Every structure is written in C-alpha cells, then in structure tokens.
C-alpha cells in the first residue's frame, strides 16, 4: 500500500482532532535532475516519486502540526547498522545467505552516501485531522 493510501486510511479512522505520526524519508526540494536520479539510485524504492510530507498530508486531508528533521540521527543509525552488519558478517552470511547479505550491505552503503550528499532526508511528522 502506498503512503498516500495509508494516510487517507488514517484520516478515515481518526476522530476529529486526532493525530497520526510517522517517519518519512524524502528528497529535499530544489534538486537538479541529476541529483534526483542519484537520490533515486541511493534511496529506498520510489523515494523521488513521493511528494513532500506536506503535499502527502494535504492530499490525504490532514494538516501537518509538527515536523522535526531527524536526518542526523538517521545517519547515525544507518552507520551503526552498517558497522554491526560488518562485525557480524560471518554469522549473517550463514543465516541470511550471501545474496541477501550483500544486498543489505549495498542498501546501507547507498543510503549513507545519499544522506552525506544531502540527497536524502528523514523527518518525524505529526499530522492532525481538523
């Protein structure tokens, strides 16, 4: 289910004045075409196809009441996960298999590059049904 559908369902089940909160990974506004393509390569699936959190909330009939950039903490978490996967490589390869291990390693490395290049952001967003 796509994010807009999830937010619309949240709007449907929320009481008036109710809140929904979640984390969202997105690309910052104002990227060039080349930067957007790079973000698409480095980020999670469809990251560049997603509208901004504000546009998604509005399309779902919600109003953002709080948005906190947590990109620095997200970067720290990605780096810690990448380090843990390296430290536990032998065990993870045995448990997950080589292909899965390599794909997860690639994803974490790409995500870190995207964050470091300013192409990927993460925010905690709280939206309200008014």
PDB file of C-alpha atoms in Angstrom:
ATOM      1  CA  UNK A   1       0.000   0.000   0.000  1.00  0.00           C
ATOM      2  CA  UNK A   2       1.411   3.403  -0.941  1.00  0.00           C
ATOM      3  CA  UNK A   3       1.925   6.207   1.588  1.00  0.00           C
ATOM      4  CA  UNK A   4      -0.963   8.328   0.345  1.00  0.00           C
ATOM      5  CA  UNK A   5      -3.378   5.406   0.712  1.00  0.00           C
ATOM      6  CA  UNK A   6      -2.111   4.782   4.243  1.00  0.00           C
ATOM      7  CA  UNK A   7      -2.568   8.451   5.172  1.00  0.00           C
ATOM      8  CA  UNK A   8      -6.064   8.503   3.678  1.00  0.00           C
ATOM      9  CA  UNK A   9      -6.971   5.459   5.768  1.00  0.00           C
ATOM     10  CA  UNK A  10      -5.527   7.168   8.857  1.00  0.00           C
ATOM     11  CA  UNK A  11      -7.704  10.188   8.080  1.00  0.00           C
ATOM     12  CA  UNK A  12     -10.743   7.926   7.708  1.00  0.00           C
ATOM     13  CA  UNK A  13     -10.324   6.258  11.102  1.00  0.00           C
ATOM     14  CA  UNK A  14      -9.120   9.293  13.090  1.00  0.00           C
ATOM     15  CA  UNK A  15     -11.548  11.257  15.179  1.00  0.00           C
ATOM     16  CA  UNK A  16     -11.695  14.989  14.583  1.00  0.00           C
ATOM     17  CA  UNK A  17      -8.625  16.457  16.288  1.00  0.00           C
ATOM     18  CA  UNK A  18      -6.798  13.109  16.200  1.00  0.00           C
ATOM     19  CA  UNK A  19      -3.120  12.857  15.303  1.00  0.00           C
ATOM     20  CA  UNK A  20      -1.019  10.440  13.308  1.00  0.00           C
ATOM     21  CA  UNK A  21       2.785  10.396  13.471  1.00  0.00           C
ATOM     22  CA  UNK A  22       5.460   8.711  11.439  1.00  0.00           C
ATOM     23  CA  UNK A  23       8.911   8.907   9.966  1.00  0.00           C
ATOM     24  CA  UNK A  24       9.373   9.672   6.288  1.00  0.00           C
ATOM     25  CA  UNK A  25      12.432   9.529   4.035  1.00  0.00           C
ATOM     26  CA  UNK A  26      12.269  12.065   1.217  1.00  0.00           C
ATOM     27  CA  UNK A  27      14.388  14.144  -1.125  1.00  0.00           C
ATOM     28  CA  UNK A  28      14.791  17.844  -0.376  1.00  0.00           C
ATOM     29  CA  UNK A  29      13.184  20.421  -2.651  1.00  0.00           C
ATOM     30  CA  UNK A  30      15.246  22.094  -5.348  1.00  0.00           C
ATOM     31  CA  UNK A  31      17.363  19.173  -6.540  1.00  0.00           C
ATOM     32  CA  UNK A  32      18.573  19.159 -10.118  1.00  0.00           C
ATOM     33  CA  UNK A  33      17.506  16.344 -12.433  1.00  0.00           C
ATOM     34  CA  UNK A  34      20.886  14.674 -11.997  1.00  0.00           C
ATOM     35  CA  UNK A  35      20.622  14.918  -8.208  1.00  0.00           C
ATOM     36  CA  UNK A  36      17.113  13.419  -8.275  1.00  0.00           C
ATOM     37  CA  UNK A  37      18.367  10.480 -10.359  1.00  0.00           C
ATOM     38  CA  UNK A  38      21.232   9.990  -7.909  1.00  0.00           C
ATOM     39  CA  UNK A  39      18.806  10.120  -4.958  1.00  0.00           C
ATOM     40  CA  UNK A  40      16.634   7.516  -6.706  1.00  0.00           C
ATOM     41  CA  UNK A  41      19.683   5.258  -7.074  1.00  0.00           C
ATOM     42  CA  UNK A  42      20.789   5.681  -3.456  1.00  0.00           C
ATOM     43  CA  UNK A  43      17.491   5.839  -1.587  1.00  0.00           C
ATOM     44  CA  UNK A  44      14.640   3.472  -0.871  1.00  0.00           C
ATOM     45  CA  UNK A  45      12.297   2.464  -3.704  1.00  0.00           C
ATOM     46  CA  UNK A  46      10.274   5.334  -5.197  1.00  0.00           C
ATOM     47  CA  UNK A  47      11.847   7.967  -2.907  1.00  0.00           C
ATOM     48  CA  UNK A  48      11.879  10.549  -5.696  1.00  0.00           C
ATOM     49  CA  UNK A  49       8.321   9.699  -6.783  1.00  0.00           C
ATOM     50  CA  UNK A  50       6.959  10.637  -3.368  1.00  0.00           C
ATOM     51  CA  UNK A  51       5.553  14.067  -2.791  1.00  0.00           C
ATOM     52  CA  UNK A  52       6.837  16.097   0.134  1.00  0.00           C
ATOM     53  CA  UNK A  53       5.350  15.226   3.540  1.00  0.00           C
ATOM     54  CA  UNK A  54       3.309  18.439   3.372  1.00  0.00           C
ATOM     55  CA  UNK A  55       1.795  17.587  -0.019  1.00  0.00           C
ATOM     56  CA  UNK A  56       1.039  13.990   1.033  1.00  0.00           C
ATOM     57  CA  UNK A  57      -0.672  15.113   4.237  1.00  0.00           C
ATOM     58  CA  UNK A  58      -2.749  17.710   2.418  1.00  0.00           C
ATOM     59  CA  UNK A  59      -3.782  15.205  -0.270  1.00  0.00           C
ATOM     60  CA  UNK A  60      -4.943  12.852   2.493  1.00  0.00           C
ATOM     61  CA  UNK A  61      -6.982  15.591   4.152  1.00  0.00           C
ATOM     62  CA  UNK A  62      -4.591  16.036   7.076  1.00  0.00           C
ATOM     63  CA  UNK A  63      -2.683  19.054   8.361  1.00  0.00           C
ATOM     64  CA  UNK A  64       0.929  18.812   9.493  1.00  0.00           C
ATOM     65  CA  UNK A  65       1.219  20.212  13.001  1.00  0.00           C
ATOM     66  CA  UNK A  66       4.855  19.273  13.659  1.00  0.00           C
ATOM     67  CA  UNK A  67       7.836  18.265  11.554  1.00  0.00           C
ATOM     68  CA  UNK A  68      11.272  17.600  13.000  1.00  0.00           C
ATOM     69  CA  UNK A  69      14.296  16.858  10.855  1.00  0.00           C
ATOM     70  CA  UNK A  70      15.963  13.732  12.220  1.00  0.00           C
ATOM     71  CA  UNK A  71      18.403  13.202   9.343  1.00  0.00           C
ATOM     72  CA  UNK A  72      21.469  13.346  11.610  1.00  0.00           C
ATOM     73  CA  UNK A  73      20.077  10.664  13.923  1.00  0.00           C
ATOM     74  CA  UNK A  74      19.010   8.636  10.883  1.00  0.00           C
ATOM     75  CA  UNK A  75      22.567   8.814   9.539  1.00  0.00           C
ATOM     76  CA  UNK A  76      23.948   7.648  12.894  1.00  0.00           C
ATOM     77  CA  UNK A  77      21.519   4.729  12.922  1.00  0.00           C
ATOM     78  CA  UNK A  78      22.398   3.718   9.339  1.00  0.00           C
ATOM     79  CA  UNK A  79      26.104   3.881  10.162  1.00  0.00           C
ATOM     80  CA  UNK A  80      25.617   1.789  13.309  1.00  0.00           C
ATOM     81  CA  UNK A  81      23.614  -0.819  11.387  1.00  0.00           C
ATOM     82  CA  UNK A  82      26.266  -0.968   8.661  1.00  0.00           C
ATOM     83  CA  UNK A  83      29.002  -1.406  11.285  1.00  0.00           C
ATOM     84  CA  UNK A  84      27.038  -4.119  13.093  1.00  0.00           C
ATOM     85  CA  UNK A  85      26.483  -5.970   9.824  1.00  0.00           C
ATOM     86  CA  UNK A  86      30.245  -5.816   9.136  1.00  0.00           C
ATOM     87  CA  UNK A  87      31.037  -7.044  12.660  1.00  0.00           C
ATOM     88  CA  UNK A  88      28.586  -9.930  12.312  1.00  0.00           C
ATOM     89  CA  UNK A  89      29.307 -10.716   8.670  1.00  0.00           C
ATOM     90  CA  UNK A  90      30.143 -14.400   9.143  1.00  0.00           C
ATOM     91  CA  UNK A  91      27.033 -15.081  11.210  1.00  0.00           C
ATOM     92  CA  UNK A  92      24.746 -13.027   8.965  1.00  0.00           C
ATOM     93  CA  UNK A  93      26.013 -14.647   5.777  1.00  0.00           C
ATOM     94  CA  UNK A  94      25.344 -18.065   7.332  1.00  0.00           C
ATOM     95  CA  UNK A  95      21.846 -17.030   8.431  1.00  0.00           C
ATOM     96  CA  UNK A  96      20.725 -14.806   5.528  1.00  0.00           C
ATOM     97  CA  UNK A  97      22.783 -16.165   2.650  1.00  0.00           C
ATOM     98  CA  UNK A  98      25.391 -14.320   0.628  1.00  0.00           C
ATOM     99  CA  UNK A  99      22.991 -12.626  -1.795  1.00  0.00           C
ATOM    100  CA  UNK A 100      20.772 -11.136   0.907  1.00  0.00           C
ATOM    101  CA  UNK A 101      23.769 -10.078   2.983  1.00  0.00           C
ATOM    102  CA  UNK A 102      25.340  -8.292   0.012  1.00  0.00           C
ATOM    103  CA  UNK A 103      22.070  -6.569  -0.930  1.00  0.00           C
ATOM    104  CA  UNK A 104      21.590  -5.245   2.620  1.00  0.00           C
ATOM    105  CA  UNK A 105      25.212  -4.083   2.731  1.00  0.00           C
ATOM    106  CA  UNK A 106      24.728  -2.289  -0.579  1.00  0.00           C
ATOM    107  CA  UNK A 107      21.494  -0.621   0.595  1.00  0.00           C
ATOM    108  CA  UNK A 108      23.050   0.681   3.818  1.00  0.00           C
ATOM    109  CA  UNK A 109      26.123   1.986   1.993  1.00  0.00           C
ATOM    110  CA  UNK A 110      23.964   3.695  -0.636  1.00  0.00           C
ATOM    111  CA  UNK A 111      21.696   5.256   1.996  1.00  0.00           C
ATOM    112  CA  UNK A 112      24.722   6.672   3.823  1.00  0.00           C
ATOM    113  CA  UNK A 113      26.035   8.178   0.589  1.00  0.00           C
ATOM    114  CA  UNK A 114      22.651   9.739  -0.140  1.00  0.00           C
ATOM    115  CA  UNK A 115      22.459  11.287   3.314  1.00  0.00           C
ATOM    116  CA  UNK A 116      26.056  12.517   3.156  1.00  0.00           C
ATOM    117  CA  UNK A 117      25.459  14.081  -0.266  1.00  0.00           C
ATOM    118  CA  UNK A 118      22.372  15.912   1.038  1.00  0.00           C
ATOM    119  CA  UNK A 119      20.058  13.973  -1.282  1.00  0.00           C
ATOM    120  CA  UNK A 120      18.084  12.043   1.334  1.00  0.00           C
ATOM    121  CA  UNK A 121      16.367  13.468   4.397  1.00  0.00           C
ATOM    122  CA  UNK A 122      14.286  11.968   7.180  1.00  0.00           C
ATOM    123  CA  UNK A 123      11.750  13.717   9.358  1.00  0.00           C
ATOM    124  CA  UNK A 124       9.335  12.825  12.115  1.00  0.00           C
ATOM    125  CA  UNK A 125       5.978  14.222  11.012  1.00  0.00           C
ATOM    126  CA  UNK A 126       2.813  14.685  13.067  1.00  0.00           C
ATOM    127  CA  UNK A 127      -0.400  15.359  11.173  1.00  0.00           C
ATOM    128  CA  UNK A 128      -3.837  16.239  12.513  1.00  0.00           C
ATOM    129  CA  UNK A 129      -7.382  15.644  11.344  1.00  0.00           C
ATOM    130  CA  UNK A 130      -9.115  19.009  11.667  1.00  0.00           C
TER     131      UNK A 130
END
